[in-house]
Tab-separated table of C-alpha atoms in Angstrom:
chain	number	residue	atom	x	y	z
D	772	MET	CA	50.363	38.112	13.655
D	773	LYS	CA	46.837	37.040	13.181
D	774	ILE	CA	43.857	38.638	14.787
D	775	ARG	CA	41.806	35.632	15.527
D	776	GLU	CA	39.451	35.302	18.380
D	777	ILE	CA	37.328	32.211	18.283
D	778	LEU	CA	33.627	32.975	17.888
D	779	ASN	CA	33.966	36.508	19.247
D	780	PHE	CA	35.223	37.758	15.935
D	781	GLY	CA	34.783	34.345	14.647
D	782	TYR	CA	32.526	32.386	12.424
D	783	LEU	CA	30.960	34.216	9.533
D	784	PRO	CA	27.259	34.295	10.275
D	785	ARG	CA	24.491	33.192	7.921
D	786	VAL	CA	26.495	31.032	5.573
D	787	GLU	CA	26.286	27.281	5.140
D	788	GLY	CA	29.403	25.922	6.828
D	789	HIS	CA	31.959	27.388	9.184
D	790	LEU	CA	34.195	30.080	7.797
D	791	MET	CA	36.453	32.413	9.673
D	792	PHE	CA	37.556	35.794	8.527
D	793	THR	CA	41.182	36.461	9.358
D	794	VAL	CA	43.291	39.535	8.801
D	795	ASP	CA	47.058	39.662	8.745
D	796	VAL	CA	47.813	43.053	10.255
D	797	LYS	CA	51.357	43.234	8.844
D	798	THR	CA	50.544	42.465	5.247
D	799	GLY	CA	46.960	43.634	5.201
D	800	ASN	CA	45.924	40.312	3.729
D	801	ALA	CA	42.375	39.305	4.491
D	802	GLN	CA	41.301	35.744	3.965
D	803	VAL	CA	38.477	33.392	4.597
D	804	GLU	CA	39.443	30.100	6.191
D	805	VAL	CA	37.396	26.929	6.497
D	806	MET	CA	37.094	26.283	10.208
D	807	GLU	CA	35.493	22.930	10.605
D	808	GLY	CA	36.471	19.474	11.684
D	809	VAL	CA	36.767	16.890	8.947
D	810	ARG	CA	34.262	14.093	8.582
D	811	LEU	CA	35.863	11.823	5.928
D	812	PHE	CA	32.756	10.423	4.245
D	813	GLU	CA	34.672	9.302	1.130
D	814	GLY	CA	36.913	7.255	3.380
D	815	PHE	CA	34.414	5.606	5.685
D	816	VAL	CA	31.788	4.604	3.109
D	817	ARG	CA	34.321	2.118	1.753
D	818	GLY	CA	33.389	-1.333	2.989
D	819	ARG	CA	29.764	-0.400	3.669
D	820	LYS	CA	26.945	-2.108	1.814
D	821	TYR	CA	26.197	-0.310	-1.427
D	822	ASP	CA	22.498	0.223	-0.719
D	823	GLU	CA	23.114	2.137	2.513
D	824	VAL	CA	25.612	4.573	0.991
D	825	PRO	CA	22.895	6.983	-0.273
D	826	TYR	CA	21.525	7.253	3.292
D	827	ILE	CA	24.978	7.766	4.755
D	828	VAL	CA	26.106	10.489	2.342
D	829	SER	CA	22.915	12.527	2.667
D	830	ARG	CA	24.371	13.395	6.115
D	831	ILE	CA	27.099	15.420	4.382
D	832	CYS	CA	24.682	18.355	4.356
D	833	GLY	CA	21.368	18.963	6.070
D	834	LEU	CA	20.500	21.827	3.718
D	835	CYS	CA	20.955	19.836	0.505
D	836	PRO	CA	20.697	16.206	1.680
D	837	CYS	CA	18.554	15.119	-1.285
D	838	SER	CA	21.259	16.085	-3.780
D	839	HIS	CA	23.875	13.965	-2.007
D	840	ASN	CA	21.405	11.117	-1.640
D	841	LEU	CA	20.344	11.135	-5.299
D	842	CYS	CA	23.906	11.628	-6.499
D	843	ALA	CA	24.993	8.420	-4.729
D	844	ILE	CA	21.942	6.575	-6.057
D	845	LYS	CA	22.740	7.660	-9.616
D	846	ALA	CA	26.391	6.633	-9.268
D	847	ILE	CA	25.388	3.186	-8.013
D	848	GLU	CA	22.836	2.784	-10.825
D	849	ASP	CA	25.559	3.763	-13.256
D	850	ALA	CA	27.861	1.106	-11.862
D	851	PHE	CA	25.166	-1.582	-12.128
D	852	GLU	CA	23.980	-0.265	-15.512
D	853	ILE	CA	20.452	0.179	-14.175
D	854	GLN	CA	18.011	2.419	-16.028
D	855	PRO	CA	15.250	3.444	-13.603
D	856	SER	CA	11.672	3.892	-14.823
D	857	GLU	CA	10.262	7.154	-16.119
D	858	GLN	CA	8.048	7.400	-13.030
D	859	THR	CA	11.064	7.082	-10.738
D	860	ILE	CA	12.915	9.826	-12.563
D	861	LYS	CA	9.876	12.125	-12.505
D	862	LEU	CA	9.471	11.653	-8.756
D	863	ARG	CA	13.184	12.234	-8.191
D	864	LYS	CA	12.970	15.465	-10.131
D	865	LEU	CA	10.212	16.606	-7.771
D	866	ILE	CA	12.636	16.021	-4.905
D	867	VAL	CA	15.367	17.987	-6.682
D	868	PHE	CA	12.963	20.868	-7.352
D	869	GLY	CA	11.653	20.783	-3.779
D	870	GLU	CA	15.164	20.958	-2.413
D	871	VAL	CA	16.271	23.756	-4.719
D	872	ILE	CA	13.166	25.779	-3.851
D	873	GLN	CA	13.537	25.379	-0.081
D	874	SER	CA	17.291	25.903	-0.170
D	875	HIS	CA	17.094	29.032	-2.339
D	876	LEU	CA	14.391	30.417	-0.066
D	877	ALA	CA	16.593	29.744	2.946
D	878	HIS	CA	19.324	31.664	1.191
D	879	LEU	CA	17.103	34.584	0.188
D	880	TYR	CA	15.067	35.111	3.332
D	881	LEU	CA	17.148	33.649	6.156
D	882	LEU	CA	20.720	34.205	5.041
D	883	ALA	CA	20.792	37.171	2.644
D	884	LEU	CA	17.823	39.436	3.377
D	885	PRO	CA	18.963	40.466	6.893
D	886	ASP	CA	22.159	41.922	5.347
D	887	TYR	CA	20.219	43.990	2.831
D	888	MET	CA	17.932	45.277	5.556
D	889	GLY	CA	20.779	45.944	7.980
D	890	VAL	CA	19.430	43.747	10.771
D	891	LYS	CA	20.641	40.657	12.618
D	892	ASP	CA	18.213	38.020	11.483
D	893	ILE	CA	14.873	37.153	9.950
D	894	PHE	CA	13.189	37.549	13.334
D	895	ASP	CA	14.175	41.224	13.333
D	896	ILE	CA	12.698	41.600	9.847
D	897	TYR	CA	9.519	39.920	11.048
D	898	LYS	CA	8.950	42.681	13.611
D	899	LYS	CA	8.680	45.299	10.859
D	900	HIS	CA	7.609	43.266	7.846
D	901	PRO	CA	5.604	40.295	9.112
D	902	GLU	CA	3.765	39.694	5.825
D	903	GLU	CA	6.947	39.397	3.770
D	904	VAL	CA	8.532	36.971	6.212
D	905	LYS	CA	5.372	34.877	6.325
D	906	ILE	CA	5.449	34.605	2.535
D	907	GLY	CA	9.023	33.332	2.635
D	908	LEU	CA	8.230	30.784	5.304
D	909	LYS	CA	5.036	29.683	3.542
D	910	LEU	CA	6.991	29.072	0.343
D	911	ARG	CA	9.507	26.991	2.254
D	912	GLU	CA	6.702	25.086	3.965
D	913	ASN	CA	5.201	24.197	0.575
D	914	ALA	CA	8.573	23.073	-0.798
D	915	ASN	CA	9.113	20.993	2.328
D	916	TYR	CA	5.708	19.391	1.739
D	917	MET	CA	6.997	18.284	-1.662
D	918	LEU	CA	10.014	16.686	0.020
D	919	GLU	CA	7.795	15.160	2.694
D	920	VAL	CA	5.339	13.393	0.372
D	921	VAL	CA	7.924	12.269	-2.188
D	922	GLY	CA	11.114	11.746	-0.171
D	923	GLY	CA	9.551	10.897	3.193
D	924	ARG	CA	10.856	13.978	5.020
D	925	PRO	CA	12.601	17.278	4.211
D	926	VAL	CA	15.927	16.571	5.930
D	927	HIS	CA	17.571	13.233	5.026
D	928	PRO	CA	15.175	11.480	2.626
D	929	ILE	CA	14.138	7.908	3.415
D	930	ARG	CA	11.899	6.795	0.542
D	931	THR	CA	14.453	7.125	-2.246
D	932	THR	CA	16.423	4.042	-3.191
D	933	ILE	CA	18.364	2.411	-6.012
D	934	ASN	CA	16.157	1.751	-9.050
D	935	GLY	CA	12.996	3.223	-7.567
D	936	PHE	CA	11.235	4.304	-4.420
D	937	LEU	CA	10.455	2.371	-1.251
D	938	LYS	CA	7.113	4.140	-1.163
D	939	ILE	CA	5.452	6.608	-3.504
D	940	PRO	CA	3.044	9.458	-2.756
D	941	THR	CA	-0.707	8.818	-2.865
D	942	LYS	CA	-2.960	10.488	-5.420
D	943	THR	CA	-4.461	12.644	-2.670
D	944	GLN	CA	-1.011	13.837	-1.636
D	945	LEU	CA	-0.091	14.680	-5.219
D	946	LYS	CA	-3.323	16.666	-5.653
D	947	GLU	CA	-2.601	18.524	-2.426
D	948	LEU	CA	0.937	19.151	-3.673
D	949	LEU	CA	-0.396	20.594	-6.911
D	950	ASN	CA	-2.625	23.006	-4.954
D	951	LYS	CA	0.266	24.079	-2.791
D	952	MET	CA	2.468	24.673	-5.828
D	953	LYS	CA	-0.225	26.824	-7.448
D	954	GLU	CA	-0.303	28.865	-4.235
D	955	SER	CA	3.501	29.006	-4.309
D	956	VAL	CA	3.592	30.569	-7.781
D	957	GLU	CA	1.664	33.545	-6.437
D	958	TYR	CA	4.013	33.897	-3.460
D	959	ALA	CA	7.071	33.430	-5.664
D	960	VAL	CA	6.016	36.459	-7.728
D	961	LYS	CA	5.710	38.480	-4.513
D	962	THR	CA	9.188	37.300	-3.528
D	963	VAL	CA	10.606	38.482	-6.841
D	964	GLU	CA	8.917	41.849	-6.326
D	965	LEU	CA	10.393	42.136	-2.839
D	966	PHE	CA	13.931	41.300	-3.908
D	967	ALA	CA	13.738	43.452	-7.045
D	968	LYS	CA	13.337	46.465	-4.744
D	969	LEU	CA	16.636	45.828	-2.944
D	970	GLU	CA	19.634	47.880	-3.766
D	971	ILE	CA	22.398	45.528	-4.900
D	972	PRO	CA	25.903	46.963	-4.425
D	973	ASN	CA	27.940	47.275	-7.598
D	974	PHE	CA	30.580	44.598	-7.047
D	975	GLU	CA	32.062	42.240	-9.573
D	976	ARG	CA	35.071	40.003	-9.584
D	977	LYS	CA	36.358	37.194	-11.715
D	978	THR	CA	34.284	34.150	-10.899
D	979	GLU	CA	33.976	30.773	-12.554
D	980	TYR	CA	30.317	29.821	-12.631
D	981	VAL	CA	29.638	26.085	-12.759
D	982	ALA	CA	26.348	24.344	-13.450
D	983	LEU	CA	24.743	21.272	-14.946
D	984	LYS	CA	23.611	21.775	-18.518
D	985	ASN	CA	20.965	19.731	-20.204
D	986	GLU	CA	19.859	20.358	-23.801
D	987	ASN	CA	16.253	19.312	-23.117
D	988	GLU	CA	15.464	20.931	-19.808
D	989	TYR	CA	16.837	23.011	-16.975
D	990	GLY	CA	19.743	20.852	-15.850
D	991	LEU	CA	19.215	19.916	-12.249
D	992	TYR	CA	18.868	16.138	-12.251
D	993	ASP	CA	20.897	15.276	-15.334
D	994	GLY	CA	23.352	16.969	-17.633
D	995	LYS	CA	26.936	17.821	-18.395
D	996	VAL	CA	29.074	19.802	-15.997
D	997	VAL	CA	29.812	23.111	-17.696
D	998	SER	CA	31.420	26.340	-16.545
D	999	SER	CA	31.829	29.914	-17.681
D	1000	GLU	CA	35.540	29.135	-18.218
D	1001	GLY	CA	34.842	26.456	-20.803
D	1002	LEU	CA	34.562	23.304	-18.701
D	1003	ASN	CA	32.287	20.794	-20.446
D	1004	VAL	CA	32.414	17.194	-19.209
D	1005	GLU	CA	30.178	14.293	-18.249
D	1006	GLY	CA	29.525	14.047	-14.523
D	1007	LYS	CA	31.573	10.866	-14.147
D	1008	ASP	CA	34.605	12.573	-15.727
D	1009	TYR	CA	34.403	15.644	-13.515
D	1010	MET	CA	36.807	14.610	-10.774
U	814	MET	CA	13.565	24.189	37.824
U	815	LYS	CA	11.857	27.558	37.821
U	816	LYS	CA	9.968	29.206	35.014
U	817	ILE	CA	12.147	31.302	32.759
U	818	VAL	CA	10.547	34.446	31.389
U	819	LYS	CA	11.861	35.069	27.879
U	820	PRO	CA	14.816	32.705	28.183
U	821	LYS	CA	18.054	33.617	26.460
U	822	ILE	CA	18.784	30.921	23.919
U	823	GLY	CA	21.899	29.915	22.011
U	824	LEU	CA	21.647	27.704	18.936
U	825	PHE	CA	25.164	26.477	18.217
U	826	ASP	CA	26.583	24.292	15.493
U	827	LEU	CA	29.840	22.393	15.688
U	828	THR	CA	31.007	20.118	12.846
U	829	GLY	CA	28.006	18.473	11.263
U	830	CYS	CA	25.425	18.950	8.561
U	831	ASN	CA	23.206	21.696	10.059
U	832	GLY	CA	20.254	19.371	9.443
U	833	CYS	CA	18.963	19.503	13.028
U	834	LEU	CA	18.885	23.302	13.128
U	835	THR	CA	17.278	23.235	9.671
U	836	VAL	CA	14.561	20.982	11.089
U	837	LEU	CA	14.021	23.520	13.864
U	838	LEU	CA	13.760	26.326	11.298
U	839	ASN	CA	11.176	24.230	9.445
U	840	GLN	CA	8.837	24.115	12.426
U	841	PRO	CA	5.701	26.250	12.058
U	842	GLU	CA	6.295	27.586	15.598
U	843	ILE	CA	9.701	29.065	14.800
U	844	LEU	CA	8.378	32.641	14.748
U	845	ASP	CA	6.574	32.069	18.055
U	846	ILE	CA	9.752	30.658	19.568
U	847	ALA	CA	11.619	33.779	18.451
U	848	ARG	CA	8.892	35.892	20.082
U	849	VAL	CA	8.745	34.186	23.485
U	850	THR	CA	12.491	33.629	23.804
U	851	LYS	CA	15.506	35.736	23.041
U	852	ILE	CA	17.632	33.956	20.452
U	853	VAL	CA	21.006	35.474	21.287
U	854	SER	CA	23.260	33.291	19.154
U	855	PHE	CA	22.360	31.420	15.987
U	856	ARG	CA	25.248	31.388	13.522
U	857	LEU	CA	23.243	29.675	10.792
U	858	ALA	CA	20.486	32.286	10.712
U	859	GLY	CA	21.706	35.226	12.804
U	860	GLU	CA	24.952	35.838	14.655
U	861	GLY	CA	27.338	33.243	16.017
U	862	LYS	CA	29.119	35.186	18.719
U	863	ILE	CA	29.004	33.953	22.286
U	864	ARG	CA	27.438	36.829	24.213
U	865	GLY	CA	27.063	36.682	27.959
U	866	ARG	CA	24.972	34.052	29.671
U	867	TYR	CA	22.422	31.699	28.177
U	868	ASP	CA	19.520	30.138	29.980
U	869	VAL	CA	19.518	27.306	27.442
U	870	SER	CA	22.018	26.364	24.744
U	871	PHE	CA	21.371	23.784	22.077
U	872	VAL	CA	24.467	22.296	20.449
U	873	GLU	CA	24.376	20.495	17.126
U	874	GLY	CA	27.317	18.571	15.584
U	875	TYR	CA	30.422	16.993	17.074
U	876	ALA	CA	33.572	18.748	18.247
U	877	GLY	CA	35.678	18.143	15.146
U	878	ASP	CA	38.969	19.717	16.148
U	879	GLU	CA	40.783	21.163	19.161
U	880	GLU	CA	39.353	24.629	18.530
U	881	GLU	CA	35.803	23.324	18.509
U	882	ILE	CA	36.424	21.523	21.792
U	883	GLU	CA	37.410	24.924	23.242
U	884	VAL	CA	34.320	26.555	21.721
U	885	LEU	CA	32.168	23.816	23.233
U	886	LYS	CA	33.744	24.360	26.657
U	887	LYS	CA	33.087	28.080	26.400
U	888	ILE	CA	29.451	27.447	25.487
U	889	ARG	CA	29.166	25.154	28.518
U	890	GLU	CA	30.699	27.761	30.848
U	891	ASN	CA	28.220	30.363	29.651
U	892	SER	CA	25.083	28.198	29.744
U	893	ASP	CA	22.813	27.223	32.612
U	894	ILE	CA	21.307	24.373	30.613
U	895	LEU	CA	23.080	22.629	27.755
U	896	VAL	CA	21.134	20.427	25.358
U	897	ALA	CA	22.790	18.024	22.906
U	898	LEU	CA	20.841	18.324	19.666
U	899	GLY	CA	20.848	15.375	17.295
U	900	ALA	CA	22.901	12.255	16.725
U	901	CYS	CA	26.312	13.932	16.262
U	902	ALA	CA	26.060	15.707	19.612
U	903	CYS	CA	24.299	12.885	21.497
U	904	THR	CA	26.110	9.792	20.277
U	905	GLY	CA	28.900	11.043	17.975
U	906	GLY	CA	26.815	10.547	14.844
U	907	ILE	CA	27.541	9.138	11.420
U	908	GLN	CA	31.276	9.970	11.503
U	909	THR	CA	31.798	7.472	14.318
U	910	ILE	CA	31.853	4.833	11.539
U	911	ARG	CA	35.465	5.895	11.010
U	912	ASN	CA	36.351	5.154	14.651
U	913	PHE	CA	36.172	1.471	13.771
U	914	LEU	CA	38.629	1.847	10.895
U	915	ASN	CA	42.299	2.688	10.616
U	916	LEU	CA	41.832	6.414	11.073
U	917	GLU	CA	45.166	7.468	9.626
U	918	GLU	CA	44.515	5.395	6.498
U	919	VAL	CA	41.022	6.883	6.097
U	920	LYS	CA	42.426	10.386	6.437
U	921	GLU	CA	45.183	9.719	3.910
U	922	TYR	CA	42.603	8.355	1.474
U	923	VAL	CA	40.538	11.536	1.622
U	924	TYR	CA	43.240	14.150	2.250
U	925	PRO	CA	46.584	12.716	1.149
U	926	ASN	CA	49.685	14.470	2.472
U	927	SER	CA	47.783	17.122	4.426
U	928	PRO	CA	49.637	17.594	7.698
U	929	THR	CA	47.539	20.653	8.576
U	930	ILE	CA	44.483	18.487	9.072
U	931	LYS	CA	44.436	17.511	12.710
U	932	LEU	CA	42.022	14.736	13.479
U	933	VAL	CA	40.263	14.272	16.749
U	934	GLU	CA	38.243	11.181	17.509
U	935	ALA	CA	34.539	11.533	16.750
U	936	LYS	CA	32.764	11.439	20.107
U	937	PRO	CA	29.496	12.616	21.660
U	938	ILE	CA	29.844	16.107	23.134
U	939	ASP	CA	29.465	14.760	26.673
U	940	ALA	CA	32.967	13.336	26.282
U	941	HIS	CA	34.126	16.957	26.630
U	942	VAL	CA	31.481	18.750	28.718
U	943	LYS	CA	28.529	17.987	30.975
U	944	VAL	CA	25.268	17.713	29.034
U	945	ASP	CA	21.948	18.317	30.780
U	946	PHE	CA	19.498	16.981	28.196
U	947	TYR	CA	19.705	14.915	25.030
U	948	ILE	CA	17.447	15.220	21.980
U	949	PRO	CA	18.688	12.397	19.756
U	950	GLY	CA	18.014	11.559	16.104
U	951	CYS	CA	19.481	12.064	12.653
U	952	PRO	CA	17.913	14.466	12.149
U	953	VAL	CA	16.033	15.397	15.338
U	954	ASN	CA	12.264	15.207	15.454
U	955	GLY	CA	11.340	18.896	15.251
U	956	ARG	CA	8.322	18.368	17.497
U	957	GLU	CA	10.611	17.219	20.302
U	958	VAL	CA	12.706	20.371	20.002
U	959	VAL	CA	9.642	22.623	20.088
U	960	GLU	CA	8.295	20.721	23.106
U	961	ALA	CA	11.671	21.033	24.842
U	962	VAL	CA	11.690	24.820	24.359
U	963	LYS	CA	8.146	24.977	25.784
U	964	ALA	CA	9.185	22.829	28.737
U	965	PHE	CA	12.134	25.111	29.588
U	966	ILE	CA	9.872	28.171	29.534
U	967	LEU	CA	7.477	26.426	31.915
U	968	GLY	CA	10.313	25.343	34.199
U	969	LYS	CA	9.884	21.661	33.419
U	970	ASN	CA	12.282	19.020	32.191
U	971	PRO	CA	11.767	18.098	28.543
U	972	GLU	CA	10.499	14.557	28.160
U	973	ILE	CA	12.342	12.362	25.723
U	974	PRO	CA	10.648	8.978	25.590
U	975	ASN	CA	12.433	5.915	26.815
U	976	TYR	CA	10.629	3.237	24.874
U	977	PRO	CA	11.729	1.526	21.684
U	978	VAL	CA	10.845	2.694	18.175
U	979	CYS	CA	8.586	-0.393	17.883
U	980	VAL	CA	6.014	1.322	20.114
U	981	GLU	CA	5.622	4.074	17.530
U	982	CYS	CA	5.385	1.623	14.616
U	983	LYS	CA	2.498	-0.036	16.474
U	984	ILE	CA	0.806	3.316	17.131
U	985	ARG	CA	0.947	4.314	13.471
U	986	GLU	CA	0.116	0.761	12.381
U	987	THR	CA	3.236	0.149	10.341
U	988	GLU	CA	3.674	-3.486	9.439
U	989	CYS	CA	6.674	-4.942	11.306
U	990	VAL	CA	9.660	-5.195	8.976
U	991	LEU	CA	11.631	-7.445	11.336
U	992	ILE	CA	8.938	-10.128	11.194
U	993	LYS	CA	9.241	-10.036	7.412
U	994	GLY	CA	12.920	-10.877	7.750
U	995	THR	CA	14.386	-7.415	7.225
U	996	PRO	CA	17.048	-6.434	9.775
U	997	CYS	CA	15.669	-3.610	11.944
U	998	LEU	CA	17.036	-1.901	15.049
U	999	GLY	CA	13.600	-0.671	16.160
U	1000	PRO	CA	13.359	-2.999	19.186
U	1001	VAL	CA	16.569	-1.638	20.733
U	1002	THR	CA	16.472	1.983	19.549
U	1003	ARG	CA	15.081	4.851	21.564
U	1004	GLY	CA	11.711	6.058	20.243
U	1005	GLY	CA	10.345	9.585	20.054
U	1006	CYS	CA	11.028	10.041	16.356
U	1007	GLY	CA	7.547	8.836	15.403
U	1008	ALA	CA	9.088	5.904	13.498
U	1009	PRO	CA	9.143	7.547	10.054
U	1010	CYS	CA	11.700	5.164	8.524
U	1011	PRO	CA	9.904	1.795	8.754
U	1012	ALA	CA	6.733	3.636	7.638
U	1013	ALA	CA	8.616	4.783	4.531
U	1014	GLY	CA	9.495	1.182	3.722
U	1015	TYR	CA	12.999	1.446	5.156
U	1016	ILE	CA	14.269	-0.020	8.429
U	1017	CYS	CA	15.118	1.618	11.734
U	1018	ASP	CA	18.867	2.018	11.484
U	1019	GLY	CA	19.261	3.169	15.057
U	1020	CYS	CA	19.963	6.885	14.632
U	1021	ARG	CA	18.599	7.730	18.094
U	1022	GLY	CA	20.912	5.305	19.853
U	1023	PRO	CA	20.088	2.531	22.319
U	1024	VAL	CA	16.951	2.636	24.454
U	1025	LYS	CA	17.600	1.981	28.146
U	1026	GLU	CA	17.371	-1.651	29.221
U	1027	ALA	CA	17.170	-2.864	25.640
U	1028	ASN	CA	17.214	-6.625	25.233
U	1029	MET	CA	20.350	-6.678	23.115
U	1030	VAL	CA	20.850	-10.429	23.459
U	1031	SER	CA	17.469	-11.194	21.981
U	1032	GLU	CA	17.872	-8.616	19.208
U	1033	ALA	CA	21.254	-10.079	18.309
U	1034	GLU	CA	19.771	-13.592	18.181
U	1035	ILE	CA	17.067	-12.496	15.755
U	1036	LEU	CA	19.489	-10.522	13.589
U	1037	LYS	CA	21.930	-13.430	13.423
U	1038	GLN	CA	19.210	-15.491	11.749
U	1039	ILE	CA	18.960	-12.836	9.021
U	1040	LEU	CA	22.444	-11.354	8.715
U	1041	LYS	CA	26.020	-12.451	8.396
U	1042	GLU	CA	28.163	-11.556	11.414
U	1043	LYS	CA	30.020	-8.849	9.477
U	1044	ASP	CA	26.834	-7.151	8.283
U	1045	LEU	CA	25.415	-7.235	11.789
U	1046	THR	CA	28.499	-5.390	12.966
U	1047	LEU	CA	28.050	-2.754	10.248
U	1048	LEU	CA	24.406	-2.238	11.228
U	1049	PHE	CA	25.393	-1.209	14.735
U	1050	ARG	CA	28.333	0.924	13.535
U	1051	LYS	CA	26.423	3.823	12.191
U	1052	TYR	CA	25.160	6.678	14.332
U	1053	ALA	CA	25.676	5.279	17.794
U	1054	GLY	CA	28.285	2.534	17.583
U	1055	LEU	CA	30.158	3.974	20.573
U	1056	MET	CA	27.224	3.734	22.954
U	1057	GLU	CA	26.750	1.162	25.701
U	1058	GLY	CA	24.603	-1.632	24.289
U	1059	PHE	CA	25.411	-0.950	20.638
U	1060	LYS	CA	29.193	-0.945	20.951
U	1061	GLU	CA	29.432	-4.599	21.978
U	1062	LEU	CA	27.659	-5.635	18.766
U	1063	ALA	CA	29.510	-3.021	16.725
U	1064	GLY	CA	32.655	-4.932	17.547
U	1065	ARG	CA	34.269	-2.643	20.073
């Protein structure tokens, strides 16, 4: 028998995606189940025009749309043996950084922090610690500005395309971005200080950690897929 | 409608990308919204449980399986006002592309031999429940969502424009891409987004669905001069290929 009441016990809050926690009373087994309809992107992009695929697949996730978008662009460039310009790659890396910053901040402040503080959500935290919350939101705002001026908008980029950009940021926008990033460094330090104060429960389990690895830089845009269990392959050989 | 003091709000997500609720979280007014309303349910950033009655519920995503259809019905039962948030909820969204294909074949391609995966047809949420207001777009325009929340507090209906995207290209002085021979759905797509896509050098690909009384015949004539029949069909089969006006050209 499964204890399973939709929504009332239901969806695990503050995670990306729908998961349900179920307990088998007889066996005592607890498990997390993916509770979401399927969308079938891999199936329905077949037969579409190649240059619209990056826009379609960004819709896989609204929290990391730029990664899906750029991943498709890179795959298509690979297929056509296109080597984009240095400028294009630099601008794309800004988008990757912007997305990682805003997504990690969403995780820290919106998804994780309420658990550590024993409250329901960030709005509860705001009542007691308005300055801290404002710092988190300001950092996200600055990262979103990066996505806005380079990718066109934070959720579902529109300026990125195969072998380049449809439009690039102006000098004024880049200067403004630089100022905002300088401001962000200061706030990022405050964020580290805030999270360093939290008491992290002592819990470890066997986990395989997977990441991109690049010999020349922090692997976010390019690199081999490596894991703590010894995986080490080129991206195209991963699947 | 009467003014609602501190309305109880539910922010729900069915199957989708969470992009529309992310856009809402990105709005500078989000803390003010949390202050002047009571956000009772918000799985993405708070708690997902359905608790009592809601003055206004916003629903993102499409009902992707039988259980989500039941969840959607329960949200409807408990809500005075139900708002469809974004393309998936308003028009069925990007996954409606698959409705034009052999669904079983598409499923087998992605999840071979997986009998546990039960597919339902991708549809707008108003195929299952009554919807009071629609805020379209993939993703939504965050300003429209903020304005809608303000309107509900003041006891007014939110205003979603019913003019084509072209109006907004003119306002922001974006050069017309259709005149340059690039296929664009701006003339037949509902505005309100602020026309960011043509301004970015892309086209309007119709994410907000058809504008009322769109001149589809004329649009089709222009597009046929630029596109092959098959590509024209694909253009309309994207976010809103099931909707009146688009579906005829999407080949349905």
